[in-house]
Amino acid sequence: MRAGHGPGLGSPRARYSANPMAKDKTQFTCNACGGTSPRWLGKCPACGAWNTLVETVSESASGGKNRLSQREGYAGLANAQPVTPLAAIEAQDVARTPSGIEELDRVLGGGVVEGGVVLIGGDPGIGKSTLLLQAMDALHRLGLPTLYVTGEESGAQVALRSRRLGLEASQVNVLAEIQLEKILATMEATQPAVVVIDSIQTVYSDQLSSAPGSVAQVRECAAHLTRAAKTTGITVILVGHVTKEGALAGPRVLEHMVDTVLYFEGDTHSNFRLVRAIKNRFGAVNEIGVFAMTEKGLKGVSNPSAIFLSQHSEPVPGSCVLVTLEGTRPLLVEIQALVDQGGPAARRLSVGLDRDRLAMLLAVLNRHAGVACADQDVFVNAVGGVRISEPAADLAVMLSITSSLRGKALPKGFIAFGEVGLAGEVRPAPRGQERLKEAAKLGFTMAVVPKANAPKKPIAGLTIHAVERVDEAMNIVRAIG
Ligand SMILES: Nc1ncnc2c1ncn2[C@@H]1O[C@H](COP(=O)(O)OP(=O)(O)OP(=O)(O)O)[C@@H](O)[C@H]1O
Ligand SMILES: [Mg+2]
């Protein structure tokens, strides 16, 4: 349960004016230099950059009156906010409410935070609305008043989803609205503790003439909602669209504005979904929550270590199991590679792994292990739609590529991890012991790991080959394969 209000907030909840700048006019501000123009221009008159002007709200005439000229100085404003030594400011723990959906609480750093703003993005249809509806219902049951603002679907559609999720008796308040000022007014009138805006791209402010979803609208609406969250202590959860490349759509500044950024990952064709914290002012980043999509909604997977392995009855060439670390948990993920005769321009494609890093690893393989793929197409895939960003995946990627090239499978029960440098050295991965123990627990029997990660005491059931260089790793695999 929430303990009072956030720092500096009056009680009851501070009021947030739904329309604080009623007489505001719009102007166009350059994203590159900050220069302004009263009308839209293709080229910024100040810095000459093209296509950088976006619509913004200019300060009202009354607001402008407070501005002092350089000659008058700022003396009149010096006492506006007292300067306080850090030691004299009372540090307050953030009031956090766990939703009871354990995997979601894990990525949030323990629960929703009073006055916190969360942005959650992900591919269309991946389950954003489903998870948030489940979370709102769980929070409502815990006694927090909640408001679900839907701009993408009608109230009836949300109700239909709630029936499917078995939440037909849910008391979550639903508002089908897309105008920012009306949403803020409803927030003020109903005083919820948690608000979901699904999605920020559908919301528009009548202060701006640009269309909903435009950079200007998204920025302005998110700024108002963030300010409302900070002044009233309401937790605001924004759903954000993603671009074709998988990044959050809209202005980059959106990610800076909010406290927490979560991404939904996963292959929509598989049942598993990952929610990853990529920014969190109230908790660890790169923590992941793992869910399975079922007919009754998203269910947390509390022991996810082996769900990203495909089931081969016998080992196949081009496959190597990686032990990766996601937040605090080791995960076993199968890396698959296919090396095939290429045309005049050899292709390098990767799914779930960085393509530039793949190019680098192929160059290291060629130079330091004598494995050339210059005239071959190379495809690499992390199974299950998981995205792997840590460099400790390097060794497993290289071993799967050489396995495919040679047409020889790695032995049954084989795992690998370790970062590879440009000089062909194999660098240690963080928390190697934990990774090895998890692999042993799941029945893996053989590991190739960086020398610095070799455990001092043997791990029961696991034969460990510690290597310092890429060519050593290749020789070991050739010897045992
Ligand atoms: N009857 C059903 N049984 C099982 N799963 C279903 C069923 N109906 C929908 N789903 C799952 O729910 C997903 C839709 O989830 P949801 O609407 O929460 O996604 P979203 O991320 O909010 O999408 P959008 O970006 O379109 O708003 C579908 O892709 C499907 O996987
Ligand atoms: Mg949705």
PDB file of C-alpha atoms in Angstrom, residues 150-424:
ATOM      1  CA  THR A 150      -7.674   3.941 -24.337  1.00  0.00           C
ATOM      2  CA  GLY A 151      -7.152   5.906 -27.509  1.00  0.00           C
ATOM      3  CA  GLU A 152      -6.650   2.971 -29.827  1.00  0.00           C
ATOM      4  CA  GLU A 153      -9.588   0.804 -28.926  1.00  0.00           C
ATOM      5  CA  SER A 154     -13.153   1.498 -27.863  1.00  0.00           C
ATOM      6  CA  GLY A 155     -14.323   0.774 -24.323  1.00  0.00           C
ATOM      7  CA  ALA A 156     -16.200  -2.233 -25.733  1.00  0.00           C
ATOM      8  CA  GLN A 157     -12.995  -3.671 -27.179  1.00  0.00           C
ATOM      9  CA  VAL A 158     -11.229  -3.284 -23.850  1.00  0.00           C
ATOM     10  CA  ALA A 159     -14.200  -4.965 -22.156  1.00  0.00           C
ATOM     11  CA  LEU A 160     -13.988  -7.820 -24.653  1.00  0.00           C
ATOM     12  CA  ARG A 161     -10.318  -8.310 -23.815  1.00  0.00           C
ATOM     13  CA  SER A 162     -11.090  -8.225 -20.098  1.00  0.00           C
ATOM     14  CA  ARG A 163     -13.671 -11.028 -20.581  1.00  0.00           C
ATOM     15  CA  ARG A 164     -11.073 -13.139 -22.379  1.00  0.00           C
ATOM     16  CA  LEU A 165      -8.597 -12.531 -19.562  1.00  0.00           C
ATOM     17  CA  GLY A 166     -11.170 -13.582 -16.982  1.00  0.00           C
ATOM     18  CA  LEU A 167     -11.401 -10.041 -15.599  1.00  0.00           C
ATOM     19  CA  GLU A 168     -15.104  -9.498 -16.298  1.00  0.00           C
ATOM     20  CA  ALA A 169     -15.704  -8.316 -12.727  1.00  0.00           C
ATOM     21  CA  SER A 170     -12.836  -5.822 -12.929  1.00  0.00           C
ATOM     22  CA  GLN A 171     -13.462  -2.415 -11.372  1.00  0.00           C
ATOM     23  CA  VAL A 172     -10.706  -0.680 -13.384  1.00  0.00           C
ATOM     24  CA  ASN A 173     -12.021   2.641 -14.719  1.00  0.00           C
ATOM     25  CA  VAL A 174     -11.845   2.942 -18.493  1.00  0.00           C
ATOM     26  CA  LEU A 175     -11.839   6.199 -20.435  1.00  0.00           C
ATOM     27  CA  ALA A 176     -11.957   6.194 -24.235  1.00  0.00           C
ATOM     28  CA  GLU A 177     -10.471   9.619 -24.950  1.00  0.00           C
ATOM     29  CA  ILE A 178      -7.638  11.088 -26.973  1.00  0.00           C
ATOM     30  CA  GLN A 179      -7.688  14.772 -26.102  1.00  0.00           C
ATOM     31  CA  LEU A 180      -4.982  15.565 -23.573  1.00  0.00           C
ATOM     32  CA  GLU A 181      -6.868  18.336 -21.796  1.00  0.00           C
ATOM     33  CA  LYS A 182      -9.886  16.071 -21.223  1.00  0.00           C
ATOM     34  CA  ILE A 183      -7.638  13.258 -19.981  1.00  0.00           C
ATOM     35  CA  LEU A 184      -5.915  15.611 -17.521  1.00  0.00           C
ATOM     36  CA  ALA A 185      -9.287  16.931 -16.365  1.00  0.00           C
ATOM     37  CA  THR A 186     -10.527  13.378 -15.748  1.00  0.00           C
ATOM     38  CA  MET A 187      -7.351  12.586 -13.835  1.00  0.00           C
ATOM     39  CA  GLU A 188      -7.968  15.618 -11.675  1.00  0.00           C
ATOM     40  CA  ALA A 189     -11.615  14.761 -11.114  1.00  0.00           C
ATOM     41  CA  THR A 190     -11.221  11.023 -10.421  1.00  0.00           C
ATOM     42  CA  GLN A 191      -7.841  11.128  -8.619  1.00  0.00           C
ATOM     43  CA  PRO A 192      -6.518   7.721  -9.681  1.00  0.00           C
ATOM     44  CA  ALA A 193      -3.232   6.419  -8.279  1.00  0.00           C
ATOM     45  CA  VAL A 194      -2.170   4.791 -11.552  1.00  0.00           C
ATOM     46  CA  VAL A 195      -3.066   5.856 -15.084  1.00  0.00           C
ATOM     47  CA  VAL A 196      -2.347   3.981 -18.304  1.00  0.00           C
ATOM     48  CA  ILE A 197      -2.322   5.961 -21.552  1.00  0.00           C
ATOM     49  CA  ASP A 198      -2.725   3.472 -24.420  1.00  0.00           C
ATOM     50  CA  SER A 199      -1.082   4.918 -26.461  1.00  0.00           C
ATOM     51  CA  ILE A 200       0.763   8.250 -26.292  1.00  0.00           C
ATOM     52  CA  GLN A 201       0.753   8.419 -30.110  1.00  0.00           C
ATOM     53  CA  THR A 202      -3.047   8.707 -30.176  1.00  0.00           C
ATOM     54  CA  VAL A 203      -3.223  11.581 -27.688  1.00  0.00           C
ATOM     55  CA  TYR A 204      -3.353  15.156 -28.973  1.00  0.00           C
ATOM     56  CA  SER A 205      -3.398  18.560 -27.373  1.00  0.00           C
ATOM     57  CA  ASP A 206      -5.631  21.271 -28.816  1.00  0.00           C
ATOM     58  CA  GLN A 207      -2.768  23.716 -28.201  1.00  0.00           C
ATOM     59  CA  LEU A 208      -1.046  22.376 -31.297  1.00  0.00           C
ATOM     60  CA  SER A 209      -2.366  22.157 -34.808  1.00  0.00           C
ATOM     61  CA  SER A 210      -0.245  19.163 -35.834  1.00  0.00           C
ATOM     62  CA  ALA A 211      -1.774  15.708 -36.085  1.00  0.00           C
ATOM     63  CA  PRO A 212      -1.798  13.163 -33.222  1.00  0.00           C
ATOM     64  CA  GLY A 213       1.334  11.031 -33.349  1.00  0.00           C
ATOM     65  CA  SER A 214       3.509  13.839 -34.737  1.00  0.00           C
ATOM     66  CA  VAL A 215       6.762  14.588 -32.964  1.00  0.00           C
ATOM     67  CA  ALA A 216       5.386  17.862 -31.614  1.00  0.00           C
ATOM     68  CA  GLN A 217       2.185  16.312 -30.246  1.00  0.00           C
ATOM     69  CA  VAL A 218       3.910  13.326 -28.648  1.00  0.00           C
ATOM     70  CA  ARG A 219       6.506  15.555 -27.007  1.00  0.00           C
ATOM     71  CA  GLU A 220       3.995  18.085 -25.728  1.00  0.00           C
ATOM     72  CA  CYS A 221       1.490  15.522 -24.448  1.00  0.00           C
ATOM     73  CA  ALA A 222       4.179  13.424 -22.743  1.00  0.00           C
ATOM     74  CA  ALA A 223       5.610  16.565 -21.111  1.00  0.00           C
ATOM     75  CA  HIS A 224       2.195  17.546 -19.705  1.00  0.00           C
ATOM     76  CA  LEU A 225       1.496  14.037 -18.434  1.00  0.00           C
ATOM     77  CA  THR A 226       4.967  13.847 -16.848  1.00  0.00           C
ATOM     78  CA  ARG A 227       4.416  17.171 -15.121  1.00  0.00           C
ATOM     79  CA  ALA A 228       1.025  15.963 -13.909  1.00  0.00           C
ATOM     80  CA  ALA A 229       2.632  12.788 -12.523  1.00  0.00           C
ATOM     81  CA  LYS A 230       5.309  14.744 -10.664  1.00  0.00           C
ATOM     82  CA  THR A 231       2.945  17.319  -9.184  1.00  0.00           C
ATOM     83  CA  THR A 232       0.160  14.946  -8.173  1.00  0.00           C
ATOM     84  CA  GLY A 233       2.016  11.715  -7.351  1.00  0.00           C
ATOM     85  CA  ILE A 234      -0.026   9.748  -9.885  1.00  0.00           C
ATOM     86  CA  THR A 235       1.911   6.935 -11.586  1.00  0.00           C
ATOM     87  CA  VAL A 236       1.608   7.357 -15.350  1.00  0.00           C
ATOM     88  CA  ILE A 237       2.253   4.455 -17.709  1.00  0.00           C
ATOM     89  CA  LEU A 238       2.559   5.436 -21.370  1.00  0.00           C
ATOM     90  CA  VAL A 239       2.300   2.907 -24.170  1.00  0.00           C
ATOM     91  CA  GLY A 240       4.559   3.875 -27.094  1.00  0.00           C
ATOM     92  CA  HIS A 241       4.561   2.657 -30.684  1.00  0.00           C
ATOM     93  CA  VAL A 242       7.774   1.378 -32.192  1.00  0.00           C
ATOM     94  CA  THR A 243       9.213   2.117 -35.620  1.00  0.00           C
ATOM     95  CA  LYS A 244       9.961  -0.488 -38.281  1.00  0.00           C
ATOM     96  CA  GLU A 245      13.499  -0.750 -36.882  1.00  0.00           C
ATOM     97  CA  GLY A 246      12.135  -1.555 -33.405  1.00  0.00           C
ATOM     98  CA  ALA A 247      12.970   1.785 -31.730  1.00  0.00           C
ATOM     99  CA  LEU A 248      10.330   3.782 -29.876  1.00  0.00           C
ATOM    100  CA  ALA A 249       8.509   6.050 -32.294  1.00  0.00           C
ATOM    101  CA  GLY A 250       8.360   9.786 -31.741  1.00  0.00           C
ATOM    102  CA  PRO A 251      10.971  12.110 -30.338  1.00  0.00           C
ATOM    103  CA  ARG A 252      14.045  10.623 -28.673  1.00  0.00           C
ATOM    104  CA  VAL A 253      13.462  13.121 -25.892  1.00  0.00           C
ATOM    105  CA  LEU A 254      10.520  10.977 -24.765  1.00  0.00           C
ATOM    106  CA  GLU A 255      12.920   8.395 -23.348  1.00  0.00           C
ATOM    107  CA  HIS A 256      14.787  11.085 -21.410  1.00  0.00           C
ATOM    108  CA  MET A 257      11.584  12.559 -20.038  1.00  0.00           C
ATOM    109  CA  VAL A 258      10.281   9.418 -18.374  1.00  0.00           C
ATOM    110  CA  ASP A 259      11.702   7.522 -15.376  1.00  0.00           C
ATOM    111  CA  THR A 260      11.512   4.014 -16.762  1.00  0.00           C
ATOM    112  CA  VAL A 261      11.591   2.642 -20.303  1.00  0.00           C
ATOM    113  CA  LEU A 262      10.429  -0.914 -20.886  1.00  0.00           C
ATOM    114  CA  TYR A 263      10.553  -2.823 -24.157  1.00  0.00           C
ATOM    115  CA  PHE A 264       8.495  -5.841 -25.089  1.00  0.00           C
ATOM    116  CA  GLU A 265      10.579  -8.355 -27.024  1.00  0.00           C
ATOM    117  CA  GLY A 266       9.865 -11.729 -28.470  1.00  0.00           C
ATOM    118  CA  ASP A 267       8.742 -13.442 -31.582  1.00  0.00           C
ATOM    119  CA  THR A 268       5.000 -12.967 -32.041  1.00  0.00           C
ATOM    120  CA  HIS A 269       4.897 -16.495 -33.478  1.00  0.00           C
ATOM    121  CA  SER A 270       6.238 -18.004 -30.280  1.00  0.00           C
ATOM    122  CA  ASN A 271       4.405 -17.890 -26.975  1.00  0.00           C
ATOM    123  CA  PHE A 272       7.159 -16.286 -24.975  1.00  0.00           C
ATOM    124  CA  ARG A 273       7.469 -12.565 -24.394  1.00  0.00           C
ATOM    125  CA  LEU A 274      10.254 -10.665 -22.670  1.00  0.00           C
ATOM    126  CA  VAL A 275       9.850  -7.287 -21.034  1.00  0.00           C
ATOM    127  CA  ARG A 276      13.198  -5.574 -20.654  1.00  0.00           C
ATOM    128  CA  ALA A 277      14.009  -2.451 -18.633  1.00  0.00           C
ATOM    129  CA  ILE A 278      16.398  -0.375 -20.721  1.00  0.00           C
ATOM    130  CA  LYS A 279      16.254   2.653 -18.446  1.00  0.00           C
ATOM    131  CA  ASN A 280      15.133   2.802 -14.834  1.00  0.00           C
ATOM    132  CA  ARG A 281      15.623   5.644 -12.390  1.00  0.00           C
ATOM    133  CA  PHE A 282      14.165   3.418  -9.651  1.00  0.00           C
ATOM    134  CA  GLY A 283      15.843   0.082 -10.298  1.00  0.00           C
ATOM    135  CA  ALA A 284      18.370  -1.995 -12.231  1.00  0.00           C
ATOM    136  CA  VAL A 285      18.442  -1.852 -16.012  1.00  0.00           C
ATOM    137  CA  ASN A 286      18.572  -4.813 -18.356  1.00  0.00           C
ATOM    138  CA  GLU A 287      16.459  -6.772 -15.912  1.00  0.00           C
ATOM    139  CA  ILE A 288      13.957  -8.895 -17.805  1.00  0.00           C
ATOM    140  CA  GLY A 289      10.533 -10.268 -17.067  1.00  0.00           C
ATOM    141  CA  VAL A 290       9.525 -13.414 -18.943  1.00  0.00           C
ATOM    142  CA  PHE A 291       5.920 -14.160 -19.833  1.00  0.00           C
ATOM    143  CA  ALA A 292       4.057 -16.799 -21.753  1.00  0.00           C
ATOM    144  CA  MET A 293       1.105 -15.613 -23.855  1.00  0.00           C
ATOM    145  CA  THR A 294      -1.891 -17.812 -23.142  1.00  0.00           C
ATOM    146  CA  GLU A 295      -5.556 -17.543 -23.992  1.00  0.00           C
ATOM    147  CA  LYS A 296      -6.085 -16.115 -20.514  1.00  0.00           C
ATOM    148  CA  GLY A 297      -3.419 -13.441 -21.002  1.00  0.00           C
ATOM    149  CA  LEU A 298       0.224 -13.165 -20.037  1.00  0.00           C
ATOM    150  CA  LYS A 299       1.469 -15.526 -17.352  1.00  0.00           C
ATOM    151  CA  GLY A 300       4.834 -15.009 -15.653  1.00  0.00           C
ATOM    152  CA  VAL A 301       7.514 -17.658 -16.211  1.00  0.00           C
ATOM    153  CA  SER A 302       9.424 -17.792 -12.970  1.00  0.00           C
ATOM    154  CA  ASN A 303      12.162 -20.184 -14.108  1.00  0.00           C
ATOM    155  CA  PRO A 304      12.890 -19.167 -17.683  1.00  0.00           C
ATOM    156  CA  SER A 305      16.472 -20.364 -18.049  1.00  0.00           C
ATOM    157  CA  ALA A 306      15.892 -22.954 -20.748  1.00  0.00           C
ATOM    158  CA  ILE A 307      12.905 -21.707 -22.765  1.00  0.00           C
ATOM    159  CA  PHE A 308      15.036 -20.339 -25.623  1.00  0.00           C
ATOM    160  CA  LEU A 309      16.465 -23.700 -26.623  1.00  0.00           C
ATOM    161  CA  SER A 310      14.974 -25.429 -29.635  1.00  0.00           C
ATOM    162  CA  GLN A 311      14.362 -29.103 -29.232  1.00  0.00           C
ATOM    163  CA  HIS A 312      16.754 -31.104 -31.430  1.00  0.00           C
ATOM    164  CA  SER A 313      16.706 -34.832 -30.744  1.00  0.00           C
ATOM    165  CA  GLU A 314      20.316 -34.992 -31.976  1.00  0.00           C
ATOM    166  CA  PRO A 315      22.848 -32.138 -32.234  1.00  0.00           C
ATOM    167  CA  VAL A 316      22.738 -30.332 -35.581  1.00  0.00           C
ATOM    168  CA  PRO A 317      25.502 -28.354 -37.358  1.00  0.00           C
ATOM    169  CA  GLY A 318      25.348 -24.577 -36.906  1.00  0.00           C
ATOM    170  CA  SER A 319      23.882 -24.593 -33.415  1.00  0.00           C
ATOM    171  CA  CYS A 320      25.624 -23.558 -30.196  1.00  0.00           C
ATOM    172  CA  VAL A 321      24.028 -22.919 -26.804  1.00  0.00           C
ATOM    173  CA  LEU A 322      25.007 -19.661 -25.143  1.00  0.00           C
ATOM    174  CA  VAL A 323      24.644 -18.896 -21.444  1.00  0.00           C
ATOM    175  CA  THR A 324      23.726 -15.235 -21.354  1.00  0.00           C
ATOM    176  CA  LEU A 325      22.992 -13.103 -18.337  1.00  0.00           C
ATOM    177  CA  GLU A 326      19.878 -10.977 -18.423  1.00  0.00           C
ATOM    178  CA  GLY A 327      19.715  -8.690 -15.427  1.00  0.00           C
ATOM    179  CA  THR A 328      20.130 -10.993 -12.481  1.00  0.00           C
ATOM    180  CA  ARG A 329      19.260 -14.284 -14.174  1.00  0.00           C
ATOM    181  CA  PRO A 330      21.283 -16.586 -16.433  1.00  0.00           C
ATOM    182  CA  LEU A 331      19.415 -17.658 -19.573  1.00  0.00           C
ATOM    183  CA  LEU A 332      20.353 -20.414 -21.990  1.00  0.00           C
ATOM    184  CA  VAL A 333      19.750 -19.352 -25.573  1.00  0.00           C
ATOM    185  CA  GLU A 334      20.468 -21.301 -28.715  1.00  0.00           C
ATOM    186  CA  ILE A 335      22.468 -19.418 -31.338  1.00  0.00           C
ATOM    187  CA  GLN A 336      21.957 -20.750 -34.847  1.00  0.00           C
ATOM    188  CA  ALA A 337      24.149 -20.000 -37.847  1.00  0.00           C
ATOM    189  CA  LEU A 338      23.836 -20.909 -41.493  1.00  0.00           C
ATOM    190  CA  VAL A 339      26.843 -20.426 -43.743  1.00  0.00           C
ATOM    191  CA  ASP A 340      26.023 -20.960 -47.384  1.00  0.00           C
ATOM    192  CA  GLN A 341      27.662 -20.355 -50.768  1.00  0.00           C
ATOM    193  CA  GLY A 342      26.972 -16.678 -51.570  1.00  0.00           C
ATOM    194  CA  GLY A 343      26.633 -14.700 -54.788  1.00  0.00           C
ATOM    195  CA  PRO A 344      28.953 -11.883 -55.883  1.00  0.00           C
ATOM    196  CA  ALA A 345      28.047  -9.835 -52.783  1.00  0.00           C
ATOM    197  CA  ALA A 346      28.056 -12.102 -49.713  1.00  0.00           C
ATOM    198  CA  ARG A 347      25.261 -11.328 -47.259  1.00  0.00           C
ATOM    199  CA  ARG A 348      25.558 -11.040 -43.481  1.00  0.00           C
ATOM    200  CA  LEU A 349      22.235 -11.122 -41.658  1.00  0.00           C
ATOM    201  CA  SER A 350      21.506 -11.452 -37.983  1.00  0.00           C
ATOM    202  CA  VAL A 351      18.295 -11.714 -35.988  1.00  0.00           C
ATOM    203  CA  GLY A 352      18.515 -10.833 -32.300  1.00  0.00           C
ATOM    204  CA  LEU A 353      22.230 -10.018 -32.525  1.00  0.00           C
ATOM    205  CA  ASP A 354      24.100  -6.938 -33.694  1.00  0.00           C
ATOM    206  CA  ARG A 355      24.949  -7.115 -37.408  1.00  0.00           C
ATOM    207  CA  ASP A 356      28.045  -4.928 -37.106  1.00  0.00           C
ATOM    208  CA  ARG A 357      29.364  -7.183 -34.356  1.00  0.00           C
ATOM    209  CA  LEU A 358      28.764 -10.179 -36.642  1.00  0.00           C
ATOM    210  CA  ALA A 359      30.915  -8.538 -39.345  1.00  0.00           C
ATOM    211  CA  MET A 360      33.622  -7.918 -36.752  1.00  0.00           C
ATOM    212  CA  LEU A 361      33.542 -11.525 -35.527  1.00  0.00           C
ATOM    213  CA  LEU A 362      33.855 -12.817 -39.108  1.00  0.00           C
ATOM    214  CA  ALA A 363      36.955 -10.644 -39.580  1.00  0.00           C
ATOM    215  CA  VAL A 364      38.460 -11.956 -36.318  1.00  0.00           C
ATOM    216  CA  LEU A 365      37.670 -15.545 -37.376  1.00  0.00           C
ATOM    217  CA  ASN A 366      39.462 -14.981 -40.655  1.00  0.00           C
ATOM    218  CA  ARG A 367      42.519 -13.244 -39.234  1.00  0.00           C
ATOM    219  CA  HIS A 368      43.057 -15.144 -35.991  1.00  0.00           C
ATOM    220  CA  ALA A 369      41.563 -18.589 -36.563  1.00  0.00           C
ATOM    221  CA  GLY A 370      42.083 -18.996 -40.313  1.00  0.00           C
ATOM    222  CA  VAL A 371      38.351 -19.493 -40.972  1.00  0.00           C
ATOM    223  CA  ALA A 372      37.382 -17.542 -44.092  1.00  0.00           C
ATOM    224  CA  CYS A 373      33.747 -16.776 -44.990  1.00  0.00           C
ATOM    225  CA  ALA A 374      34.427 -13.970 -47.499  1.00  0.00           C
ATOM    226  CA  ASP A 375      32.499 -15.641 -50.344  1.00  0.00           C
ATOM    227  CA  GLN A 376      29.802 -17.134 -48.119  1.00  0.00           C
ATOM    228  CA  ASP A 377      26.411 -15.830 -46.990  1.00  0.00           C
ATOM    229  CA  VAL A 378      26.260 -15.861 -43.183  1.00  0.00           C
ATOM    230  CA  PHE A 379      22.935 -15.862 -41.302  1.00  0.00           C
ATOM    231  CA  VAL A 380      22.824 -15.852 -37.503  1.00  0.00           C
ATOM    232  CA  ASN A 381      19.730 -16.126 -35.314  1.00  0.00           C
ATOM    233  CA  ALA A 382      19.073 -16.082 -31.576  1.00  0.00           C
ATOM    234  CA  VAL A 383      16.229 -18.596 -31.092  1.00  0.00           C
ATOM    235  CA  GLY A 384      12.885 -17.464 -29.655  1.00  0.00           C
ATOM    236  CA  GLY A 385      13.015 -13.792 -30.660  1.00  0.00           C
ATOM    237  CA  VAL A 386      15.290 -12.836 -27.769  1.00  0.00           C
ATOM    238  CA  ARG A 387      17.640  -9.909 -28.391  1.00  0.00           C
ATOM    239  CA  ILE A 388      21.168 -10.367 -27.118  1.00  0.00           C
ATOM    240  CA  SER A 389      23.267  -7.283 -26.658  1.00  0.00           C
ATOM    241  CA  GLU A 390      26.054  -8.514 -24.403  1.00  0.00           C
ATOM    242  CA  PRO A 391      29.447  -9.195 -26.010  1.00  0.00           C
ATOM    243  CA  ALA A 392      29.716 -12.449 -24.051  1.00  0.00           C
ATOM    244  CA  ALA A 393      27.727 -13.981 -26.930  1.00  0.00           C
ATOM    245  CA  ASP A 394      30.753 -13.670 -29.275  1.00  0.00           C
ATOM    246  CA  LEU A 395      32.291 -17.092 -28.688  1.00  0.00           C
ATOM    247  CA  ALA A 396      28.990 -18.937 -29.159  1.00  0.00           C
ATOM    248  CA  VAL A 397      28.325 -16.993 -32.399  1.00  0.00           C
ATOM    249  CA  MET A 398      31.787 -17.897 -33.732  1.00  0.00           C
ATOM    250  CA  LEU A 399      31.431 -21.568 -32.788  1.00  0.00           C
ATOM    251  CA  SER A 400      28.015 -21.845 -34.435  1.00  0.00           C
ATOM    252  CA  ILE A 401      29.401 -20.258 -37.624  1.00  0.00           C
ATOM    253  CA  THR A 402      32.378 -22.635 -37.808  1.00  0.00           C
ATOM    254  CA  SER A 403      30.106 -25.575 -37.002  1.00  0.00           C
ATOM    255  CA  SER A 404      27.849 -24.673 -39.944  1.00  0.00           C
ATOM    256  CA  LEU A 405      30.814 -24.068 -42.252  1.00  0.00           C
ATOM    257  CA  ARG A 406      32.306 -27.471 -41.427  1.00  0.00           C
ATOM    258  CA  GLY A 407      28.930 -29.197 -41.449  1.00  0.00           C
ATOM    259  CA  LYS A 408      29.796 -30.774 -38.089  1.00  0.00           C
ATOM    260  CA  ALA A 409      27.583 -30.482 -35.034  1.00  0.00           C
ATOM    261  CA  LEU A 410      28.995 -29.461 -31.673  1.00  0.00           C
ATOM    262  CA  PRO A 411      28.814 -32.255 -29.090  1.00  0.00           C
ATOM    263  CA  LYS A 412      25.600 -32.913 -27.173  1.00  0.00           C
ATOM    264  CA  GLY A 413      25.386 -30.901 -23.932  1.00  0.00           C
ATOM    265  CA  PHE A 414      27.805 -28.211 -25.155  1.00  0.00           C
ATOM    266  CA  ILE A 415      27.689 -24.547 -24.072  1.00  0.00           C
ATOM    267  CA  ALA A 416      29.964 -21.537 -24.599  1.00  0.00           C
ATOM    268  CA  PHE A 417      30.267 -17.888 -23.641  1.00  0.00           C
ATOM    269  CA  GLY A 418      32.976 -15.219 -23.742  1.00  0.00           C
ATOM    270  CA  GLU A 419      33.724 -11.899 -25.377  1.00  0.00           C
ATOM    271  CA  VAL A 420      36.134 -11.860 -28.311  1.00  0.00           C
ATOM    272  CA  GLY A 421      38.480  -8.936 -28.957  1.00  0.00           C
ATOM    273  CA  LEU A 422      39.935  -7.687 -32.250  1.00  0.00           C
ATOM    274  CA  ALA A 423      43.323  -9.197 -31.360  1.00  0.00           C
ATOM    275  CA  GLY A 424      41.723 -12.648 -31.146  1.00  0.00           C
TER     276      GLY A 424
END
